[in-house]
Amino acid sequence: MTVSPARHTSGLSREQRLQQVISRADRLLASAERINSRFTRGRLAIFIAGAVLCVTFFHAGFYHLGNIALAAFVMIFLTVARYHSRLARGMHRLQAWRSIKRTHLARLQLNWRSIPTRIMPEFEGHPYGIDLDLIGPHSLFRVLDTTLSSNGQTRLAAWLFHQPPNPTEWQARQSRIKELSRLPLFLDRLALEGSLVGETELNGSRIQAAIEPSVGFPGLMPVLIAEAMLATATLALAFSSAISGFPEYWILTFTIYAAIYLFVSGRTAPVFGRAMSLYGELDKLGAVFRYLEGRSYAATPNLASICLPLLRTPTRPSSYVRRLARVAQALSVRAHPLVHLVLNGIGPWDLFFTYRLDVVRRHVLTELPVWLEMLAEIEATSALATFAYLHPEYCWPSPLQPPELEPKSAAIRAKALGHPLIGRNQRVTNDLDLNGTGRVLLITGSNMSGKSTFLRTIGINTCLAQAGAPVCASSFEWTWVRIFCCIRVDDSLDAGLSFFYAEVKRLKRLLDAAVTISASAPPVLFLIDEIFKGTNNRERLIGSRAFITALTRSHGFGLVTTHDLELAEMEHDIPQVTNAHFQETVEANVLTFDYQLRPGPCPTTNALRIMAIEGLPVRSPDN
């Protein structure tokens, strides 16, 4: 087990490229705005000129010339309006594309104000999610989450929070992520097609819940046929009465039609709410499916394997989704009472589209879960592929397998390992070589020297590796592990737990997982920060020694940080314990840190220095 300092990471080529692309989009939009203004003025000028010329001709009695001028100006106006509309659509598309690029730049620069905020999944009591900043306002999940749907977000969260994965599935997943990371146009187009439809978030569970129950009612078809016949008879009789003086029998047929409509209208009313909830999401789902169906997969076999449900059916899913969206839109006219009343007065509008919704619903009921599953896989893969594209300097991790290691062993070997949530200009990297179950790297060091950040660096990169994503390192090899952390522990007033008792419960859970030896359970990677910091020095030292000793006999390996320099003596008694440290330098009463991990116990402390520098009544060791 060795540790050594490494170098700062650098490389701003992706950031510079994004800035150039955004600047170019700004210039194009500025030019388009000027053209748009010219179109607006031109349409107004065409309208005024046409109106003046036509009125002049008609007023002078030149009716033929007036008609010709009117037709010509209408054609010119419609032609200009058509090109104006095309320009507006292009501008809207370019603005959406620029927004995607700006969001990419914000993710790359960790500009949290410009990264979209979404409701994140909750993982109460998770063994590492909160500790490693995987979730929260300034979290890895927020940086990664480019998904369009709730299903995609849930799949991405599962890859991060339910680890380790099946090695075979992980291998296929990483191959797909690598493939898509080389297709930035595909990643942007997927996001673009969804964003152009609107801001409505796709919720697969809500779509399924809306289409699963039948929307019809017993006797819908006979009632629909009867209402259609009555509506046809009413129109025919009314027309005959109007042109030939036929008796107004249409009043009788219309009365019967209206009575039946009022009788069944209560049964179709609930369909309106479901249609309103479906339309926006179905429209976006159809747009995404149309893009996926229209591209070629000859050069992307891994992506083709995911999109197989789109390609194997004779009728494309987008056509079914488009039909559902149209029917939902037709039913949504109930939101406009006057229009709704007129349409249903002419014919059985609600009944017909309720029937159509039920027909299309039955067609897609069995296929929709498969399509949503496919979309979730694509979205989660695209999210990690976007992360890989934005960080080309990151490395692809490699799992260690026998004969590289003995079976049941454990290892993490990393070069230039850094924290992905620290800006590249501030990030400091370190090397790590941790081998063997029962190994404990005991880290001592001054306050603010980087101990906690280093634990999170190891944990968050291991989590990324096991999700299939690239890691912030120049090389990273590891064995499959179960991650358990005790870094961020809070007391709980609701549960009646003090800070110390909450820490004890976390450590007990960690130890139980580490001592469990199972053929199917990988070793535990434990990351413990300031062990037993919630109690007094004497009991903390006794408890820490006992706990670390138990860890050295467990099916786990990892790191423990502490301020108790006495624990460093364990290295002499237990071969599995190795010391490392972070330290600081003091110049002119100013503390500076290089955040480099060094072998051996820490030779310095800084608590009294910090107190003295801040003006507390203590004597600094320097004096």
XYZ file of C-alpha atoms in Angstrom:
623
model
C 0.000 0.000 0.000
C 1.640 3.232 -1.163
C 0.677 6.845 -1.517
C 2.426 9.580 -3.396
C 1.756 13.137 -4.533
C 0.704 13.818 -8.086
C 0.056 16.843 -10.281
C -2.746 19.315 -10.951
C -5.066 18.457 -13.841
C -5.497 20.909 -16.652
C -6.832 21.259 -20.158
C -9.511 23.713 -21.150
C -9.961 22.677 -24.795
C -13.547 21.470 -24.350
C -14.451 24.620 -22.439
C -12.907 26.852 -25.098
C -14.710 24.955 -27.829
C -18.061 25.353 -26.095
C -17.442 29.065 -25.618
C -16.640 29.414 -29.323
C -19.792 27.537 -30.309
C -21.929 29.691 -28.001
C -20.348 32.874 -29.382
C -21.074 31.716 -32.921
C -24.684 30.970 -31.989
C -24.959 34.454 -30.453
C -23.724 36.008 -33.698
C -26.129 33.944 -35.803
C -29.048 34.869 -33.560
C -28.112 38.539 -33.681
C -28.038 38.373 -37.482
C -31.331 36.478 -37.514
C -32.902 39.124 -35.279
C -31.971 41.801 -37.802
C -33.448 39.751 -40.647
C -36.530 39.080 -38.533
C -37.016 42.826 -38.049
C -36.736 43.339 -41.808
C -39.346 40.645 -42.414
C -41.696 42.324 -39.929
C -41.268 45.719 -41.569
C -41.568 44.171 -45.022
C -44.840 42.416 -44.181
C -46.253 45.667 -42.842
C -45.110 47.538 -45.954
C -46.626 44.878 -48.256
C -49.923 45.069 -46.400
C -50.088 48.867 -46.495
C -48.985 49.098 -50.143
C -51.430 46.412 -51.196
C -54.304 48.006 -49.319
C -53.578 51.488 -50.767
C -53.172 50.216 -54.334
C -56.294 48.029 -54.236
C -58.415 50.813 -52.727
C -57.091 53.246 -55.360
C -57.958 50.897 -58.235
C -61.407 50.091 -56.864
C -62.097 53.742 -56.149
C -61.109 54.662 -59.730
C -63.381 51.957 -61.111
C -60.583 49.656 -62.335
C -62.111 46.569 -60.771
C -60.164 44.019 -62.821
C -56.858 45.682 -61.949
C -57.974 45.894 -58.317
C -58.736 42.171 -58.219
C -55.421 41.324 -59.872
C -53.532 43.596 -57.446
C -55.372 42.068 -54.472
C -54.536 38.529 -55.567
C -50.897 39.474 -56.254
C -50.388 41.178 -52.914
C -52.058 38.288 -51.053
C -49.681 35.823 -52.753
C -46.670 38.025 -51.988
C -47.760 38.480 -48.383
C -48.318 34.732 -47.855
C -44.955 33.895 -49.434
C -43.114 36.372 -47.220
C -45.073 35.135 -44.183
C -44.051 31.561 -44.968
C -40.355 32.418 -45.071
C -40.771 34.564 -41.974
C -42.268 31.569 -40.133
C -39.382 29.374 -41.264
C -36.952 31.955 -39.919
C -38.820 32.080 -36.587
C -38.722 28.286 -36.279
C -35.031 28.277 -37.079
C -34.380 30.952 -34.467
C -36.342 28.998 -31.882
C -34.331 25.891 -32.685
C -31.038 27.772 -32.525
C -31.985 29.349 -29.182
C -32.795 25.919 -27.740
C -29.526 24.519 -29.076
C -27.583 27.465 -27.604
C -29.290 26.856 -24.259
C -28.098 23.222 -24.343
C -24.533 24.360 -25.025
C -24.687 26.924 -22.239
C -25.867 24.240 -19.856
C -22.970 22.027 -20.965
C -20.575 24.872 -20.210
C -22.203 25.422 -16.815
C -21.781 21.719 -15.972
C -18.165 21.859 -17.064
C -17.432 25.013 -15.061
C -19.573 23.889 -12.087
C -21.614 27.080 -12.427
C -24.448 25.901 -10.180
C -26.706 28.881 -10.883
C -26.884 27.962 -14.565
C -27.380 24.213 -14.142
C -31.097 23.277 -14.308
C -32.669 22.333 -10.995
C -34.993 19.334 -10.875
C -36.646 17.369 -8.125
C -34.122 14.709 -7.163
C -34.830 11.211 -5.889
C -34.560 10.705 -2.146
C -32.337 8.065 -0.565
C -32.827 8.359 3.176
C -30.269 6.335 5.107
C -28.234 5.479 2.023
C -24.755 4.139 2.906
C -22.877 6.679 0.785
C -25.207 8.994 -1.201
C -25.217 11.986 1.149
C -21.635 11.458 2.345
C -20.185 11.604 -1.168
C -22.342 14.542 -2.357
C -24.076 12.354 -4.912
C -27.359 14.078 -4.158
C -28.194 17.652 -3.248
C -28.033 21.170 -4.724
C -24.265 20.968 -5.382
C -24.056 17.291 -6.198
C -22.730 14.879 -8.781
C -26.262 13.836 -9.707
C -27.191 17.407 -10.609
C -24.118 17.657 -12.848
C -24.911 14.352 -14.558
C -28.684 14.628 -14.912
C -29.446 15.533 -18.533
C -32.418 13.158 -18.702
C -35.754 14.168 -20.206
C -38.077 11.831 -18.322
C -38.676 10.640 -14.797
C -37.895 7.104 -15.995
C -34.494 8.194 -17.285
C -33.746 10.040 -14.057
C -34.702 6.981 -12.010
C -32.471 4.741 -14.149
C -29.516 7.109 -13.781
C -30.054 7.228 -10.010
C -30.181 3.420 -9.868
C -26.800 3.171 -11.587
C -25.273 5.523 -9.017
C -27.023 4.390 -5.848
C -27.490 0.640 -6.333
C -23.974 -0.717 -6.593
C -22.079 -2.792 -7.485
C -23.720 -3.817 -10.767
C -23.623 -7.155 -12.526
C -20.186 -7.214 -14.263
C -21.642 -8.409 -17.580
C -24.284 -5.678 -17.593
C -21.655 -3.122 -16.574
C -19.421 -4.104 -19.490
C -22.266 -3.622 -21.984
C -23.232 -0.339 -20.316
C -19.730 1.093 -20.480
C -19.446 0.102 -24.162
C -22.656 2.014 -24.901
C -21.478 5.053 -22.921
C -18.159 5.070 -24.778
C -19.957 4.833 -28.108
C -22.339 7.690 -27.362
C -19.584 9.889 -25.916
C -18.184 10.029 -29.452
C -21.559 11.229 -30.785
C -22.059 14.733 -29.323
C -24.451 15.631 -32.158
C -26.715 12.720 -31.220
C -26.643 13.712 -27.542
C -27.527 17.315 -28.344
C -30.226 16.373 -30.865
C -31.878 14.049 -28.363
C -32.074 16.892 -25.847
C -33.056 19.379 -28.550
C -35.990 17.389 -29.927
C -37.444 17.070 -26.458
C -36.898 20.708 -25.485
C -38.477 22.100 -28.672
C -41.861 20.631 -27.764
C -42.070 22.380 -24.414
C -40.959 22.407 -20.805
C -43.260 19.546 -19.742
C -41.261 16.766 -18.123
C -41.931 13.252 -19.339
C -43.327 11.108 -16.561
C -43.571 7.510 -17.689
C -45.439 6.389 -14.596
C -48.076 9.074 -15.129
C -48.475 8.169 -18.825
C -48.892 4.491 -17.981
C -51.336 5.244 -15.173
C -53.375 7.401 -17.561
C -53.723 4.806 -20.331
C -53.981 1.575 -18.333
C -57.654 1.883 -17.236
C -60.283 1.662 -19.972
C -61.630 5.055 -20.992
C -64.923 3.780 -22.407
C -68.090 2.582 -20.734
C -70.499 -0.301 -21.412
C -72.547 0.382 -24.518
C -70.209 3.064 -25.889
C -70.273 1.723 -29.444
C -74.117 1.465 -29.753
C -74.518 4.946 -28.266
C -71.876 6.333 -30.638
C -73.612 4.775 -33.675
C -77.010 6.060 -32.560
C -75.681 9.571 -31.929
C -73.883 9.602 -35.294
C -77.091 8.582 -37.092
C -79.134 11.206 -35.236
C -76.566 13.912 -35.987
C -76.533 12.974 -39.684
C -80.340 12.936 -39.821
C -80.509 16.308 -38.061
C -78.140 17.922 -40.550
C -79.957 16.384 -43.532
C -83.392 17.412 -42.313
C -82.202 20.917 -41.434
C -80.668 21.309 -44.896
C -83.871 20.070 -46.578
C -85.965 22.397 -44.483
C -83.767 25.357 -45.350
C -83.766 24.904 -49.165
C -87.148 23.296 -49.918
C -89.491 24.205 -47.104
C -89.537 20.637 -45.789
C -91.190 20.406 -42.330
C -88.763 21.085 -39.485
C -88.493 17.514 -38.288
C -84.826 18.175 -37.499
C -85.932 19.660 -34.172
C -87.211 16.245 -33.082
C -84.027 14.386 -34.056
C -81.853 17.064 -32.483
C -83.857 16.899 -29.239
C -83.342 13.123 -29.052
C -79.637 13.608 -29.877
C -79.225 16.259 -27.163
C -81.061 14.147 -24.580
C -78.753 11.164 -25.176
C -75.714 13.447 -25.106
C -76.698 14.939 -21.748
C -77.375 11.460 -20.390
C -73.879 10.094 -21.262
C -71.815 13.298 -20.924
C -71.053 12.533 -17.292
C -69.370 9.294 -18.369
C -67.028 11.038 -20.781
C -66.116 13.914 -18.443
C -63.339 11.995 -16.585
C -61.604 11.354 -19.907
C -60.982 15.096 -20.210
C -58.679 15.174 -17.189
C -56.674 12.234 -18.477
C -56.403 13.807 -21.915
C -55.164 17.095 -20.463
C -52.478 15.302 -18.449
C -51.358 13.238 -21.447
C -51.114 15.658 -24.337
C -47.935 17.589 -23.513
C -45.991 14.511 -22.449
C -47.133 12.434 -25.421
C -46.152 15.213 -27.810
C -42.636 15.280 -26.375
C -42.410 11.478 -26.322
C -43.444 11.352 -29.979
C -40.806 13.938 -30.944
C -38.047 11.937 -29.259
C -39.229 8.676 -30.839
C -39.400 10.248 -34.306
C -35.784 11.338 -34.016
C -34.639 7.916 -32.826
C -36.587 6.154 -35.594
C -35.221 8.399 -38.322
C -31.495 7.908 -37.739
C -29.205 5.157 -39.048
C -27.661 2.696 -36.588
C -25.159 1.024 -38.929
C -22.180 2.695 -37.227
C -23.573 2.441 -33.682
C -24.307 -1.231 -32.900
C -24.481 -0.674 -29.144
C -27.077 2.054 -29.536
C -28.963 -0.125 -32.011
C -29.229 -2.870 -29.392
C -31.018 -0.452 -27.063
C -33.294 0.919 -29.807
C -34.369 -2.523 -31.018
C -37.981 -2.062 -29.770
C -38.270 0.961 -32.079
C -37.032 -0.903 -35.123
C -38.561 -4.377 -34.841
C -42.230 -3.365 -35.102
C -43.879 -2.735 -38.517
C -45.685 0.317 -37.126
C -43.349 2.859 -35.592
C -44.016 3.768 -31.943
C -44.007 7.464 -32.843
C -47.115 6.967 -35.018
C -49.008 5.396 -32.107
C -47.839 8.101 -29.751
C -48.798 10.763 -32.297
C -52.288 9.264 -32.557
C -52.623 9.288 -28.795
C -51.478 12.902 -28.669
C -53.953 13.955 -31.357
C -56.845 12.209 -29.638
C -55.830 13.771 -26.311
C -55.696 17.182 -27.996
C -59.140 16.673 -29.527
C -60.616 15.745 -26.153
C -59.006 18.758 -24.507
C -61.470 21.128 -26.262
C -63.651 20.714 -23.163
C -61.382 23.423 -21.703
C -63.118 25.832 -24.116
C -66.836 25.542 -23.248
C -68.239 27.396 -26.264
C -66.142 25.484 -28.828
C -66.864 22.244 -26.981
C -70.610 22.878 -27.082
C -70.629 23.742 -30.810
C -68.599 20.660 -31.790
C -70.772 18.311 -29.769
C -73.870 20.011 -31.174
C -72.757 19.176 -34.706
C -71.743 15.577 -33.946
C -70.782 13.166 -31.146
C -67.281 14.663 -30.730
C -66.613 13.447 -27.165
C -67.984 9.965 -27.826
C -66.027 9.487 -31.027
C -62.677 10.551 -29.579
C -63.298 8.620 -26.368
C -63.757 5.548 -28.559
C -60.620 6.406 -30.578
C -58.611 6.877 -27.382
C -59.679 3.465 -26.139
C -58.744 1.811 -29.465
C -55.258 3.373 -29.601
C -54.794 2.775 -25.872
C -55.322 -0.973 -26.339
C -52.753 -1.028 -29.142
C -49.980 0.594 -27.098
C -50.816 -0.842 -23.684
C -48.442 -3.799 -23.938
C -45.709 -1.979 -25.855
C -45.541 1.262 -23.887
C -43.620 -0.204 -20.884
C -41.037 -1.587 -23.337
C -40.693 1.787 -25.066
C -40.346 3.655 -21.777
C -37.761 1.134 -20.576
C -35.788 1.669 -23.778
C -36.017 5.451 -23.416
C -34.849 5.289 -19.793
C -31.797 3.263 -20.862
C -30.959 5.709 -23.645
C -31.365 8.748 -21.399
C -29.229 7.382 -18.558
C -26.566 6.278 -21.038
C -26.665 9.682 -22.729
C -26.270 11.459 -19.379
C -23.042 9.605 -18.592
C -21.890 9.906 -22.213
C -22.365 13.696 -22.027
C -20.283 13.708 -18.845
C -17.564 11.760 -20.690
C -17.717 14.120 -23.684
C -17.378 17.193 -21.471
C -14.336 15.712 -19.693
C -12.123 14.115 -22.365
C -9.163 14.228 -19.953
C -10.877 11.760 -17.600
C -9.910 8.093 -17.931
C -12.078 5.031 -18.464
C -11.764 2.757 -15.419
C -10.890 -0.924 -15.676
C -12.119 -3.568 -13.218
C -9.423 -5.890 -11.897
C -10.108 -9.592 -12.266
C -8.113 -12.775 -11.646
C -5.366 -13.592 -12.521
C -4.530 -9.908 -11.932
C -5.664 -10.435 -8.335
C -6.321 -13.385 -6.133
C -10.005 -14.291 -5.811
C -11.803 -12.561 -2.930
C -9.180 -9.836 -2.941
C -9.750 -6.095 -3.110
C -7.844 -3.218 -4.631
C -7.979 0.366 -5.852
C -5.099 1.624 -7.970
C -5.351 5.195 -9.171
C -3.026 7.788 -10.645
C -3.713 11.526 -10.470
C -7.026 10.975 -8.706
C -9.028 14.191 -8.292
C -12.482 15.301 -7.190
C -14.854 15.916 -10.147
C -16.867 18.512 -8.187
C -13.833 20.745 -7.627
C -12.953 23.149 -10.429
C -10.028 22.018 -12.502
C -8.037 25.139 -11.627
C -8.386 24.423 -7.893
C -8.289 20.631 -8.042
C -5.275 18.795 -6.618
C -4.752 15.140 -7.445
C -3.110 12.278 -5.579
C -2.100 8.714 -6.335
C -3.458 5.760 -4.395
C -2.549 2.086 -4.250
C -4.742 0.217 -1.762
C -4.602 -3.582 -1.867
C -6.064 -6.444 0.095
C -9.039 -7.049 2.355
C -8.427 -5.933 5.906
C -6.165 -3.098 4.801
C -6.675 0.240 6.556
C -5.061 3.481 5.427
C -5.036 5.655 8.551
C -4.891 9.329 7.591
C -3.868 11.981 10.081
C -3.485 15.659 9.421
C -4.312 19.186 10.357
C -7.697 20.816 10.173
C -8.666 21.904 6.626
C -5.734 19.967 5.157
C -7.907 17.861 2.823
C -8.639 14.610 4.674
C -12.416 14.629 4.203
C -12.139 15.760 0.586
C -9.754 12.908 -0.155
C -12.221 10.366 1.235
C -14.967 11.824 -0.942
C -12.604 11.841 -3.930
C -12.040 8.094 -3.614
C -15.703 7.343 -2.992
C -17.201 9.487 -5.747
C -14.774 8.194 -8.373
C -15.388 4.593 -7.354
C -19.109 5.277 -7.661
C -18.596 6.753 -11.138
C -16.468 3.772 -12.142
C -19.114 1.274 -11.030
C -21.792 3.267 -12.869
C -19.824 2.873 -16.114
C -18.673 6.492 -16.419
C -15.146 7.877 -16.759
C -13.366 8.964 -13.579
C -11.329 12.018 -12.659
C -7.915 10.355 -12.871
C -5.201 9.495 -15.354
C -5.705 5.777 -14.593
C -8.096 3.867 -12.354
C -8.294 0.139 -11.653
C -10.412 -1.439 -8.963
C -12.283 -4.497 -7.838
C -16.060 -4.486 -7.380
C -16.915 -3.114 -3.955
C -19.837 -2.171 -1.739
C -19.300 1.419 -0.644
C -20.039 2.373 2.965
C -19.267 5.796 4.393
C -19.333 7.564 7.723
C -18.382 11.088 6.664
C -21.411 13.308 7.074
C -23.339 12.299 10.201
C -26.117 14.450 11.670
C -28.059 14.175 14.864
C -31.805 13.609 14.582
C -34.253 15.388 16.839
C -37.156 13.467 15.319
C -35.581 10.102 16.079
C -34.159 11.284 19.394
C -30.571 10.538 18.336
C -27.552 12.527 19.458
C -24.678 13.069 17.060
C -22.554 10.446 18.803
C -25.311 7.837 18.855
C -26.097 8.458 15.180
C -22.405 7.943 14.401
C -22.303 4.719 16.416
C -25.299 3.355 14.516
C -23.687 4.221 11.173
C -20.426 2.547 12.149
C -22.264 -0.554 13.374
C -24.061 -0.835 10.063
C -20.752 -0.437 8.234
C -19.011 -3.068 10.334
C -21.855 -5.551 9.926
C -21.553 -5.213 6.156
C -17.753 -5.551 6.258
C -17.652 -8.694 8.387
C -20.234 -10.436 6.177
C -18.328 -12.834 3.965
C -20.442 -14.214 1.145
C -19.688 -15.789 -2.187
C -21.872 -13.180 -3.885
C -20.961 -10.143 -1.770
C -17.964 -8.070 -2.915
C -15.723 -6.548 -0.248
C -16.698 -3.318 1.473
C -14.862 -0.095 0.684
C -15.200 1.882 3.924
C -14.508 5.611 4.182
C -14.639 6.928 7.764
C -13.993 10.557 8.644
C -12.914 11.597 12.155
C -13.889 8.355 13.850
C -15.838 8.746 17.131
C -15.432 12.523 17.109
C -18.599 12.826 19.185
C -17.051 11.634 22.476
C -14.125 12.392 24.828
C -10.472 11.744 24.048
C -10.000 8.678 26.268
C -13.069 6.789 25.122
C -12.559 7.870 21.520
C -9.049 6.396 21.523
C -10.178 3.097 23.077
C -13.161 2.789 20.765
C -11.166 3.720 17.653
C -8.475 1.139 18.318
C -11.039 -1.592 18.817
C -13.044 -0.613 15.729
C -10.005 -0.337 13.437
C -8.742 -3.695 14.692
C -12.108 -5.236 13.798
C -11.894 -3.701 10.331
C -8.494 -5.291 9.723
C -10.141 -8.703 10.267
C -13.095 -7.982 8.004
C -14.005 -8.516 4.368
C -13.372 -4.871 3.651
C -10.684 -2.262 3.102
C -10.547 1.491 3.137
C -9.538 4.695 4.825
C -10.012 6.181 8.295
C -9.142 9.773 9.177
C -8.457 10.946 12.724
C -6.997 13.747 14.811
C -5.720 11.239 17.383
C -2.027 10.889 16.615
C -1.859 8.043 19.143
C -3.717 5.845 16.651
C -0.738 6.086 14.301
C 1.074 3.678 16.645
C -1.224 0.889 15.442
C 0.950 0.596 12.346
C 3.645 -1.028 14.481
C 1.287 -3.619 15.964
C -1.015 -4.457 13.047
C 0.566 -5.041 9.605
C -2.684 -4.214 7.787
C -2.605 -0.597 9.076
C -0.589 1.985 7.148
C -0.186 5.668 7.973
C -0.515 8.623 5.617
C -1.079 12.300 6.241
C -1.833 15.778 4.951
C -0.038 18.778 6.408
C 0.242 22.537 6.220
C 2.905 25.225 6.213
C 2.912 28.471 8.210
C 4.415 31.660 6.835
C 3.878 35.063 8.492
C 0.980 33.703 10.529
C -0.729 32.444 7.374
C -1.627 28.766 6.973
C -1.224 27.275 3.511
C -2.119 23.782 2.338
C -0.888 21.834 -0.670
C -3.451 18.994 -0.207
C -0.840 16.391 -1.087
C -1.063 12.964 0.516
C 2.231 11.871 2.113
C 3.267 8.582 3.712
C 3.625 8.301 7.478
C 1.864 9.988 10.411
C 1.358 13.747 10.452
C 4.275 15.539 12.143
C 2.356 18.761 12.848
C -0.909 20.082 14.248
C -2.593 23.416 13.590
C -5.548 23.798 15.969
C -3.721 26.176 18.363
C -2.287 28.133 15.429
C -5.763 28.656 13.964
C -7.078 29.795 17.372
C -4.213 32.231 17.842
C -4.424 33.610 14.288
C -8.146 34.302 14.764
C -7.471 36.168 18.037
C -8.528 33.639 20.648
C -6.663 33.849 24.005
C -4.265 30.947 23.376
C -0.539 30.799 22.794
C 0.475 29.614 19.353
C 3.046 26.754 19.233
C 5.195 29.029 17.087
C 5.673 31.293 20.124
